[in-house]
mmCIF file with all atom_site columns, C-alpha atoms in Angstrom:
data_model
loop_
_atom_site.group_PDB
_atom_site.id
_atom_site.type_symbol
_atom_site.label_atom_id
_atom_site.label_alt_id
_atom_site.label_comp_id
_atom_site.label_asym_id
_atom_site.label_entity_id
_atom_site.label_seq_id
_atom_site.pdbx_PDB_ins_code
_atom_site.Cartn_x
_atom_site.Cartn_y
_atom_site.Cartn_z
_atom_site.occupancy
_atom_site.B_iso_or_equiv
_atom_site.pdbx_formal_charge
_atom_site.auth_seq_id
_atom_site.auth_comp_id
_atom_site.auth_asym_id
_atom_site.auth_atom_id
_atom_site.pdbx_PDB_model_num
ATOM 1   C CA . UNK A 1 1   ? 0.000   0.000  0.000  1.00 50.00 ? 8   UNK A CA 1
ATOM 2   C CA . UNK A 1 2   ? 1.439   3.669  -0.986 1.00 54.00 ? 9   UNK A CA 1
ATOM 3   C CA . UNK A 1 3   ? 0.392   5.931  1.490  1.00 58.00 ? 10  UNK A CA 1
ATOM 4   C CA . UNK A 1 4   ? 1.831   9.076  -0.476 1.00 59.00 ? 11  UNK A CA 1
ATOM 5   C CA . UNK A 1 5   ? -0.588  11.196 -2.839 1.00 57.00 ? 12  UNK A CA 1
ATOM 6   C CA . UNK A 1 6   ? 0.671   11.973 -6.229 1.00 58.00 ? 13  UNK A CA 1
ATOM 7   C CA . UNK A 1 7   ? -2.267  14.482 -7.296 1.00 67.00 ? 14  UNK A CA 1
ATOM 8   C CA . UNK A 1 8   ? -2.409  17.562 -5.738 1.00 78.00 ? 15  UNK A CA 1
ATOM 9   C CA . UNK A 1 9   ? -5.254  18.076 -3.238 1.00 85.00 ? 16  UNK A CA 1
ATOM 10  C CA . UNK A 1 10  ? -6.993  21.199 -3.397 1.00 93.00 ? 17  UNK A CA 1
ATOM 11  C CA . UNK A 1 11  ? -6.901  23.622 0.045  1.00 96.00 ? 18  UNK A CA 1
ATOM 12  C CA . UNK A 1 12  ? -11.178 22.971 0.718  1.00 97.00 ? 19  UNK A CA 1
ATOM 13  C CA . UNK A 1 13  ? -10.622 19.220 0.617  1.00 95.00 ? 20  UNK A CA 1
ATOM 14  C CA . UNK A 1 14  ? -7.360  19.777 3.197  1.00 96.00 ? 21  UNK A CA 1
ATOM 15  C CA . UNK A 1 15  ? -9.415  21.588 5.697  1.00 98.00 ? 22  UNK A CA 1
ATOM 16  C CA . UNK A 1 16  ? -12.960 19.362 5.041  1.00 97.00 ? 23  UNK A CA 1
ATOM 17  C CA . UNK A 1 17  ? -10.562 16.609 6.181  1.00 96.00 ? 24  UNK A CA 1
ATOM 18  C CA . UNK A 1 18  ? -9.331  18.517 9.453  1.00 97.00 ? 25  UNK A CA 1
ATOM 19  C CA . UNK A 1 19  ? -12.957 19.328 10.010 1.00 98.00 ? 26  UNK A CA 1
ATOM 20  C CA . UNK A 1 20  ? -14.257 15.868 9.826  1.00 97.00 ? 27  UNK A CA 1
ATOM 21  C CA . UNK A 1 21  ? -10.946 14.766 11.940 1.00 98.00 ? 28  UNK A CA 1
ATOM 22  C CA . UNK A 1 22  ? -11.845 17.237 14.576 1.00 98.00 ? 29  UNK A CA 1
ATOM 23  C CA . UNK A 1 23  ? -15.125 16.062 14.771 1.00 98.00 ? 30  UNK A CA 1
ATOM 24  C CA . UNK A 1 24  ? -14.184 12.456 14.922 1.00 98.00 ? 31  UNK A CA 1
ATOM 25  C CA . UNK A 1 25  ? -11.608 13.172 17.374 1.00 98.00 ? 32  UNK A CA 1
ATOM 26  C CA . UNK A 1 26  ? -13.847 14.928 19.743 1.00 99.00 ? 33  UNK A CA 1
ATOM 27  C CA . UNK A 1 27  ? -16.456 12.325 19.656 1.00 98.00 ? 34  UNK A CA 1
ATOM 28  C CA . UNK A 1 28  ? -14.318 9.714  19.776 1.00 98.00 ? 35  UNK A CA 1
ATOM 29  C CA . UNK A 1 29  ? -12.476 11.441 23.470 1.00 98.00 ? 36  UNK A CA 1
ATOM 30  C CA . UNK A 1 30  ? -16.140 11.919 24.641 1.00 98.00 ? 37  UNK A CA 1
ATOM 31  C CA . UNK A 1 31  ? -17.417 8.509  24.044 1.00 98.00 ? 38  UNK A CA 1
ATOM 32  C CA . UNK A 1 32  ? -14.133 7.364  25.744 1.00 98.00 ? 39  UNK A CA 1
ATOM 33  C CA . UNK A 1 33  ? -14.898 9.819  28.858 1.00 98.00 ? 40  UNK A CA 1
ATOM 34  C CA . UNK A 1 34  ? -18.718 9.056  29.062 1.00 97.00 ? 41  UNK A CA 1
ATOM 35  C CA . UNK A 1 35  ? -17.149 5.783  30.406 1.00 97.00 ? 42  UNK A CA 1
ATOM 36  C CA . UNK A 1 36  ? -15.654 7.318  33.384 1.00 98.00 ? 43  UNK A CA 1
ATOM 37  C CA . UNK A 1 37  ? -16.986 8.282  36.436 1.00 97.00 ? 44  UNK A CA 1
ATOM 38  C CA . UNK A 1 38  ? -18.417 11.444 37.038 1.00 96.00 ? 45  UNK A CA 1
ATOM 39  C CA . UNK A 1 39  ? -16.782 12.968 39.516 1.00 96.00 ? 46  UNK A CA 1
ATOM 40  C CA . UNK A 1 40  ? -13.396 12.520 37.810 1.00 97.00 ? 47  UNK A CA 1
ATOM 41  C CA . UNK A 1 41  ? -14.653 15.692 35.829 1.00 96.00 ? 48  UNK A CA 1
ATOM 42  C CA . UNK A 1 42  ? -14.655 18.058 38.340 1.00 96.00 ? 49  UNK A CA 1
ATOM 43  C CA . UNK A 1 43  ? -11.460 16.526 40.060 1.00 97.00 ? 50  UNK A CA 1
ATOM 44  C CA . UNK A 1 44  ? -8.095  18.788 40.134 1.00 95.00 ? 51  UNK A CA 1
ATOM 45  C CA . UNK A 1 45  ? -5.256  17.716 38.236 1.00 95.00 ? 52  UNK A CA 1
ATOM 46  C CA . UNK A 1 46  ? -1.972  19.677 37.376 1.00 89.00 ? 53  UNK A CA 1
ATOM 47  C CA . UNK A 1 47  ? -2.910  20.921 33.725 1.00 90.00 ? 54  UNK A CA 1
ATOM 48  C CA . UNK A 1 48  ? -3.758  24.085 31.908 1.00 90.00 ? 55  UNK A CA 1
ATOM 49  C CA . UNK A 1 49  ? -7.246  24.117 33.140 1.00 92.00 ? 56  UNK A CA 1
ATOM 50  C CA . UNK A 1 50  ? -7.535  22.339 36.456 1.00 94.00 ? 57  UNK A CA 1
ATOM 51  C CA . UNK A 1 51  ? -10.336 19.656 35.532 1.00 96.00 ? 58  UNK A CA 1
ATOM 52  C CA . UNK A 1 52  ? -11.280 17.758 32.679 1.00 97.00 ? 59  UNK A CA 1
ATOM 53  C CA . UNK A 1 53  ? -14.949 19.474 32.415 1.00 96.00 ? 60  UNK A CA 1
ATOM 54  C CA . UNK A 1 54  ? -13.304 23.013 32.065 1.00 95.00 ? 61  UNK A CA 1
ATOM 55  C CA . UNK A 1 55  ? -10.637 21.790 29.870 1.00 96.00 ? 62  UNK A CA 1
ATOM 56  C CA . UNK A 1 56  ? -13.476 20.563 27.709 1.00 97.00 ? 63  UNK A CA 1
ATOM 57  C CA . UNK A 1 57  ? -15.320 23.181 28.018 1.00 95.00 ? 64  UNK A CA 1
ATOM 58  C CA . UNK A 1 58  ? -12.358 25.697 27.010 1.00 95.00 ? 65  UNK A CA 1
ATOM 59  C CA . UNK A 1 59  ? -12.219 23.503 23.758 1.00 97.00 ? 66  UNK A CA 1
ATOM 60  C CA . UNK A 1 60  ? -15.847 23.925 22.768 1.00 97.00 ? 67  UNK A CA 1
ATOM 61  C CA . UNK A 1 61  ? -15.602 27.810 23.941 1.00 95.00 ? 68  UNK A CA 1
ATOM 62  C CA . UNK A 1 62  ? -12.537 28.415 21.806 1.00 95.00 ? 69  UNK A CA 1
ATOM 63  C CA . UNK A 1 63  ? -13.761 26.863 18.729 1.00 97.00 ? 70  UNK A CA 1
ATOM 64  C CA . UNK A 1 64  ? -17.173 28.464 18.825 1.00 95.00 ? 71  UNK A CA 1
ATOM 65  C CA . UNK A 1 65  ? -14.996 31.659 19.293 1.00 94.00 ? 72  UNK A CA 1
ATOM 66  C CA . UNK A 1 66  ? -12.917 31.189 16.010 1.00 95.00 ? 73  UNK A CA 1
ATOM 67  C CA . UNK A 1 67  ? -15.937 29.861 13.963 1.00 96.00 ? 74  UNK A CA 1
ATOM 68  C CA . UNK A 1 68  ? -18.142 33.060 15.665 1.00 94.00 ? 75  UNK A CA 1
ATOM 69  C CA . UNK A 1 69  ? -15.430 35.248 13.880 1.00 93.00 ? 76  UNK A CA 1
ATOM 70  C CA . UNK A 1 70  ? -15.113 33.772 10.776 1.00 96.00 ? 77  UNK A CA 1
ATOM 71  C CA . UNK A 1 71  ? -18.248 33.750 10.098 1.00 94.00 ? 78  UNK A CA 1
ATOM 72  C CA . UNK A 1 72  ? -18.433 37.751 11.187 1.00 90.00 ? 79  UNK A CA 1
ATOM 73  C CA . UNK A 1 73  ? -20.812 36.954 14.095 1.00 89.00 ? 80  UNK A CA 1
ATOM 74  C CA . UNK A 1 74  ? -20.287 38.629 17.804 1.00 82.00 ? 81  UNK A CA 1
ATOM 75  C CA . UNK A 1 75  ? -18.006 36.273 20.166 1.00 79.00 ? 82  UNK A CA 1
ATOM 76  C CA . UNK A 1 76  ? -19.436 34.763 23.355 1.00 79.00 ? 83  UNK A CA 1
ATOM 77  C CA . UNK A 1 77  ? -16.551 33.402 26.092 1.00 78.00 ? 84  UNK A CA 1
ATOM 78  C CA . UNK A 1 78  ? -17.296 31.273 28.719 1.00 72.00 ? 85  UNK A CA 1
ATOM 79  C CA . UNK A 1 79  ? -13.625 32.527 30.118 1.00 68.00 ? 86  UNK A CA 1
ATOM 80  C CA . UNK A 1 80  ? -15.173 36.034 30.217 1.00 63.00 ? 87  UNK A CA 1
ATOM 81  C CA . UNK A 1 81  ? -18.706 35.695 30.416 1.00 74.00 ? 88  UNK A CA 1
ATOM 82  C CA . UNK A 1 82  ? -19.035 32.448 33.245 1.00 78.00 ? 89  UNK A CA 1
ATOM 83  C CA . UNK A 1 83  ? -21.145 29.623 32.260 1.00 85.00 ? 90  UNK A CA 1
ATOM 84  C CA . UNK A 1 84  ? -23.381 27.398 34.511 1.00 87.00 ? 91  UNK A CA 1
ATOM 85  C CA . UNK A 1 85  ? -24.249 24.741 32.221 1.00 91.00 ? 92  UNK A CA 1
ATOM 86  C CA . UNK A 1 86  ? -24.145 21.156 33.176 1.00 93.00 ? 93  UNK A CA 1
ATOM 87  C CA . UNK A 1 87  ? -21.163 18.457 32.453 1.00 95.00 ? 94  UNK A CA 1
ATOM 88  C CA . UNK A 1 88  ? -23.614 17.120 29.734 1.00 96.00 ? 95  UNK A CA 1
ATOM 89  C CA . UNK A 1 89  ? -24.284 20.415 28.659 1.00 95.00 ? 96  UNK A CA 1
ATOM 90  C CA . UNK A 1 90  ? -20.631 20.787 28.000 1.00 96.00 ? 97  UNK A CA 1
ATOM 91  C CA . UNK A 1 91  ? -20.675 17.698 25.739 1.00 97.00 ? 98  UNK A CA 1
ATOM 92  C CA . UNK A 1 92  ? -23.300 18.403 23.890 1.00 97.00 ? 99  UNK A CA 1
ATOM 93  C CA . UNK A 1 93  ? -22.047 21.830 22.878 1.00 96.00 ? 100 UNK A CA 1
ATOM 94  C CA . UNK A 1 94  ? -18.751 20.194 22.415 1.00 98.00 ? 101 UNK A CA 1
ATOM 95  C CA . UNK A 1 95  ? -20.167 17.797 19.280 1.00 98.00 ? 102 UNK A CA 1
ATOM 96  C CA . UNK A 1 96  ? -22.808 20.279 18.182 1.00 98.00 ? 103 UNK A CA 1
ATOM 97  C CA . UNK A 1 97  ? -20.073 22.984 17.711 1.00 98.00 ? 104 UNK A CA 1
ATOM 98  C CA . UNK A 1 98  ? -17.565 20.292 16.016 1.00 98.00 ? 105 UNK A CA 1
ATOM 99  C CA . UNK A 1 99  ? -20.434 19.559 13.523 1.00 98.00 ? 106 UNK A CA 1
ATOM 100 C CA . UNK A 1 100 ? -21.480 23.135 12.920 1.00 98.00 ? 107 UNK A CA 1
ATOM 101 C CA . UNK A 1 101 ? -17.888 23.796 11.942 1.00 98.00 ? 108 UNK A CA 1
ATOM 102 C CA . UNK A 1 102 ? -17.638 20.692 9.688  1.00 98.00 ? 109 UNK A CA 1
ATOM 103 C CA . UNK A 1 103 ? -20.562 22.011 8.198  1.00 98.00 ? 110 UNK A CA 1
ATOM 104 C CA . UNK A 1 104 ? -19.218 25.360 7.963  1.00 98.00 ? 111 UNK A CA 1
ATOM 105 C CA . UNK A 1 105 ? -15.805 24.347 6.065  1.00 98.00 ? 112 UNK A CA 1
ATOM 106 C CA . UNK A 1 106 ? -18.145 22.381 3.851  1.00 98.00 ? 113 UNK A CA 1
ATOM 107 C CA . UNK A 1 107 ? -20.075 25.523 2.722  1.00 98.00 ? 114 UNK A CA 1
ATOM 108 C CA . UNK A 1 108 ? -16.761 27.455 2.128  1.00 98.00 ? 115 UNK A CA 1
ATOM 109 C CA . UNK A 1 109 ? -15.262 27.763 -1.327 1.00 97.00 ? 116 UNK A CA 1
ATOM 110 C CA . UNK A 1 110 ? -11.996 28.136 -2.143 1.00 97.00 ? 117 UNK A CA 1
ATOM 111 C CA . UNK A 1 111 ? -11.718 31.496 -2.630 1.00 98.00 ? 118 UNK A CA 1
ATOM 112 C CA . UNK A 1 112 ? -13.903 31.953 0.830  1.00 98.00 ? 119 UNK A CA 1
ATOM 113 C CA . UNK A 1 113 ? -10.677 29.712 2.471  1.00 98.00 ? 120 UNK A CA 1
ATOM 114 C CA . UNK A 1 114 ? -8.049  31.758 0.556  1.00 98.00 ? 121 UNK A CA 1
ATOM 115 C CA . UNK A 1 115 ? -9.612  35.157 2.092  1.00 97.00 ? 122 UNK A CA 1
ATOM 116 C CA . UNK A 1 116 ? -9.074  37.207 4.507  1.00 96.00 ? 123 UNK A CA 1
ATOM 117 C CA . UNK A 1 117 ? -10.947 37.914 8.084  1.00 95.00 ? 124 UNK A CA 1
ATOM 118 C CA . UNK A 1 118 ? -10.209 40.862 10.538 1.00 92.00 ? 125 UNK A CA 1
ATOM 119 C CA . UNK A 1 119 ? -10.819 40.363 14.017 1.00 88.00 ? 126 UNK A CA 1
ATOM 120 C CA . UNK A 1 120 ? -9.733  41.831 17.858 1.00 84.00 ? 127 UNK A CA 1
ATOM 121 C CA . UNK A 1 121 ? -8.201  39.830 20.217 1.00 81.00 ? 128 UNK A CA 1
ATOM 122 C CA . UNK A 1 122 ? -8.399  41.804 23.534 1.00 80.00 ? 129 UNK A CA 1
ATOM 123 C CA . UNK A 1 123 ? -4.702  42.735 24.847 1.00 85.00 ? 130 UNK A CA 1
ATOM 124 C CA . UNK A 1 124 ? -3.442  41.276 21.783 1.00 88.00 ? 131 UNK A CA 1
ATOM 125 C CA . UNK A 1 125 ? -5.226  43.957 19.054 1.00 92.00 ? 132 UNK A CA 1
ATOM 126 C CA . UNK A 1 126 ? -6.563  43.720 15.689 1.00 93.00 ? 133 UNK A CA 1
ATOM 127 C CA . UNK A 1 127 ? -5.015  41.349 12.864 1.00 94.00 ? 134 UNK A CA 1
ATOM 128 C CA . UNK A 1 128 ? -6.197  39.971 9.478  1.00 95.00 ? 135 UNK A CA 1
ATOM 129 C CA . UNK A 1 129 ? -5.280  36.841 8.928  1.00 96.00 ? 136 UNK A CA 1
ATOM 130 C CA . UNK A 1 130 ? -6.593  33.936 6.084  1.00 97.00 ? 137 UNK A CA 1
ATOM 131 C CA . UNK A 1 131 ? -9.674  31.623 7.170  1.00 98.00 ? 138 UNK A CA 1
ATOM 132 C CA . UNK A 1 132 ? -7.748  28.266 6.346  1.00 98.00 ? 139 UNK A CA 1
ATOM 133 C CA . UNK A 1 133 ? -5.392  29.403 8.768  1.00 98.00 ? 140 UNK A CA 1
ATOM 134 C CA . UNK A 1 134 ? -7.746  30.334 11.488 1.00 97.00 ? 141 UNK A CA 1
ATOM 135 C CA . UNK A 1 135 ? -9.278  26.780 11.047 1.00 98.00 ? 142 UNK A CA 1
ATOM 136 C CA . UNK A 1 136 ? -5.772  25.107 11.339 1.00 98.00 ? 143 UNK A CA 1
ATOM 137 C CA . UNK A 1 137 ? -5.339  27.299 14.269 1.00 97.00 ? 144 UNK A CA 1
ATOM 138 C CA . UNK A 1 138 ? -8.501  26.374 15.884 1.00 98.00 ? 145 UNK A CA 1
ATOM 139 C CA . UNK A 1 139 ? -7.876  22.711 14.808 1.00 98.00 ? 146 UNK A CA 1
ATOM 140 C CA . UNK A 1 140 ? -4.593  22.481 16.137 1.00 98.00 ? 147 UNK A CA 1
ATOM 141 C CA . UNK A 1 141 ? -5.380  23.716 19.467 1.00 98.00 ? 148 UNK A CA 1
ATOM 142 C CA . UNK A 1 142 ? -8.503  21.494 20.086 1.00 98.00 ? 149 UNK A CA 1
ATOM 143 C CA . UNK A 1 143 ? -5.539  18.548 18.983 1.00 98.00 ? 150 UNK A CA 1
ATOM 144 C CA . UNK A 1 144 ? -3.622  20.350 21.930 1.00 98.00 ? 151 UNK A CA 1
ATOM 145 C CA . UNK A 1 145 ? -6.303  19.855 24.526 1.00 98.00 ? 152 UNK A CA 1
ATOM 146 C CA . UNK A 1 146 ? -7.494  16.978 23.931 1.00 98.00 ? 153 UNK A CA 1
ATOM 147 C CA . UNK A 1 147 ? -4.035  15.871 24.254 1.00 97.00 ? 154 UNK A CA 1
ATOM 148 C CA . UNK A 1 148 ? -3.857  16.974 27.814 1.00 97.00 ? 155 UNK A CA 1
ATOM 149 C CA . UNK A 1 149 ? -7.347  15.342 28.162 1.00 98.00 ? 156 UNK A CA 1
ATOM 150 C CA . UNK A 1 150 ? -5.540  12.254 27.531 1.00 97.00 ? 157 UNK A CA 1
ATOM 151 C CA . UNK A 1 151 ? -3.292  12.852 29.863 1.00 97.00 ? 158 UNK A CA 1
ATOM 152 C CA . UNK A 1 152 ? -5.047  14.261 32.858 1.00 97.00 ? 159 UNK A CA 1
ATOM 153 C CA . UNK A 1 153 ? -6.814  10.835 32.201 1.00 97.00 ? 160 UNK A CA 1
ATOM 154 C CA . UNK A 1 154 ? -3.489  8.963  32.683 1.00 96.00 ? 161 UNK A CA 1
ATOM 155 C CA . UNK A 1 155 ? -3.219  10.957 35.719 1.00 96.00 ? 162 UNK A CA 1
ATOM 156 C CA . UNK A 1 156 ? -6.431  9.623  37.548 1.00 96.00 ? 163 UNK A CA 1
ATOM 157 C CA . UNK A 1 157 ? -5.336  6.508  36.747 1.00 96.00 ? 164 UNK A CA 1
ATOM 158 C CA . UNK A 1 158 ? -6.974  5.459  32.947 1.00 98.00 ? 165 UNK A CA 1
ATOM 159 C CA . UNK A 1 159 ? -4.986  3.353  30.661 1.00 96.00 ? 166 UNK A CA 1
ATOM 160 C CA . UNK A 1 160 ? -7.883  2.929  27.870 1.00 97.00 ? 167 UNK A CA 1
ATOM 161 C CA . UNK A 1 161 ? -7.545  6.259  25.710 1.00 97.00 ? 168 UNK A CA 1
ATOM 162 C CA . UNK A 1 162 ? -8.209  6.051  22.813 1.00 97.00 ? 169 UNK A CA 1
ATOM 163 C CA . UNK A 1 163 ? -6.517  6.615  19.309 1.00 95.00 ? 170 UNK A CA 1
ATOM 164 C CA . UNK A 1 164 ? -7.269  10.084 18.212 1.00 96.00 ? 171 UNK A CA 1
ATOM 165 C CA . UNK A 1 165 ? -4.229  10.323 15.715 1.00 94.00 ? 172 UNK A CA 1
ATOM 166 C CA . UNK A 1 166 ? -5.030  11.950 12.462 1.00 94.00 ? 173 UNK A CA 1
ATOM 167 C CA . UNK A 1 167 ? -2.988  9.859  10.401 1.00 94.00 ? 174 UNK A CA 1
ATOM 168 C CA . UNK A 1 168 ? -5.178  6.867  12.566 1.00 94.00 ? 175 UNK A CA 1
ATOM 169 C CA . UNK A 1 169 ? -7.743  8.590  11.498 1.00 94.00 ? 176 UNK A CA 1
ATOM 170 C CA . UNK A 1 170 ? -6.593  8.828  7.922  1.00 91.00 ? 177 UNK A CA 1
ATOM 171 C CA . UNK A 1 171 ? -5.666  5.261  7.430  1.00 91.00 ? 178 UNK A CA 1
ATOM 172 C CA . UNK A 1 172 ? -8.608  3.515  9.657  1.00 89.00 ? 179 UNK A CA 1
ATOM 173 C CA . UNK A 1 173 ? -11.529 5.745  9.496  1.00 90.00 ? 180 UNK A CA 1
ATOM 174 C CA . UNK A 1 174 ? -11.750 8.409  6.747  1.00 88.00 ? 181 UNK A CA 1
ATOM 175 C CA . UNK A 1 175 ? -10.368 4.929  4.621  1.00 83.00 ? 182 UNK A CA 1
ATOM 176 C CA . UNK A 1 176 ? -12.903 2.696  5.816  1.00 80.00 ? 183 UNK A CA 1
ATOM 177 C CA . UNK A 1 177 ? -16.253 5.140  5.151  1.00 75.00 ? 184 UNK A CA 1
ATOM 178 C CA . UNK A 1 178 ? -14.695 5.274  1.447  1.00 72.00 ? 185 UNK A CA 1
ATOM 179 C CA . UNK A 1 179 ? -14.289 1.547  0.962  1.00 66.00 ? 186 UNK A CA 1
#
């Protein structure tokens, strides 16, 4: 089996594969933690965010951020703005928000990828920057977290994580829904 590509793959299909990896990925860590008990969620552990439910949360939050901005909309932080949602509230949002932003790259063309969107960043300012690579960015740092998810689970003790690799993903999933 080859696994290099000799045609050239156009920038939407690049990023409708990240989308559908993110997606996968964060369903596939949820399923994983829906196995656990519940009170490991709200337990401390050394880590960025000191639980697993507000490291989860911070993943949802920051992606809804990015896609709120791309798609020119008015931001909503659960860092700034507190939220009292439920555990399973968090997870839902969680896979909602990975779908909507499958969906999103989906609807993109392009040209939409190739362009540019302006936004503020408080204490950091104003920047313009491409939409591909605020996707990668917001890709790459769910891939970040969910990394220490896996970790902070190795922490309390859990020895089952799962694969969430995106060449795993490449080579056993994405391959498998197209044979």
């Amino acid at each position: 089996m080859i696994l290099t590509q000799t045609t050239e793959i156009s920038l939407k299909t690049q990023m409708e594969d990240f989308a559908a990896y993110n997606q996968w990925a964060n369903k596939t860590l949820v399923d994983w933690l829906k196995t656990k008990p519940v009170e490991v969620f709200t337990k401390n552990i050394p880590s960025s965010f000191p639980t697993l439910q507000k490291t989860l949360m911070h993943i949802w939050d920051v992606e809804q951020g990015w896609i709120a901005r791309l798609q020119g909309m008015a931001t909503k932080s659960f860092t700034w703005e507190g939220f009292d949602g439920t555990l399973e509230d968090i997870i839902e949002g969680l896979l909602e928000q990975s779908e909507n932003t499958a969906l999103y790259v989906q609807a993109l063309t392009e040209d939409e990828l190739m362009g540019d969107c302006f936004f503020s960043i408080p204490y950091v300012g104003d920047h313009t920057v491409s939409r591909y690579e605020i996707l990668q960015h917001a890709f790459c740092h769910s891939i970040y977290h969910r990394g220490q998810v896996i970790t902070m689970g190795r922490n309390l003790g859990f020895t089952d994580a799962p694969m969430t690799d995106f060449m795993f993903y490449l080579l056993r999933v994405k391959r498998a829904l197209h044979d």
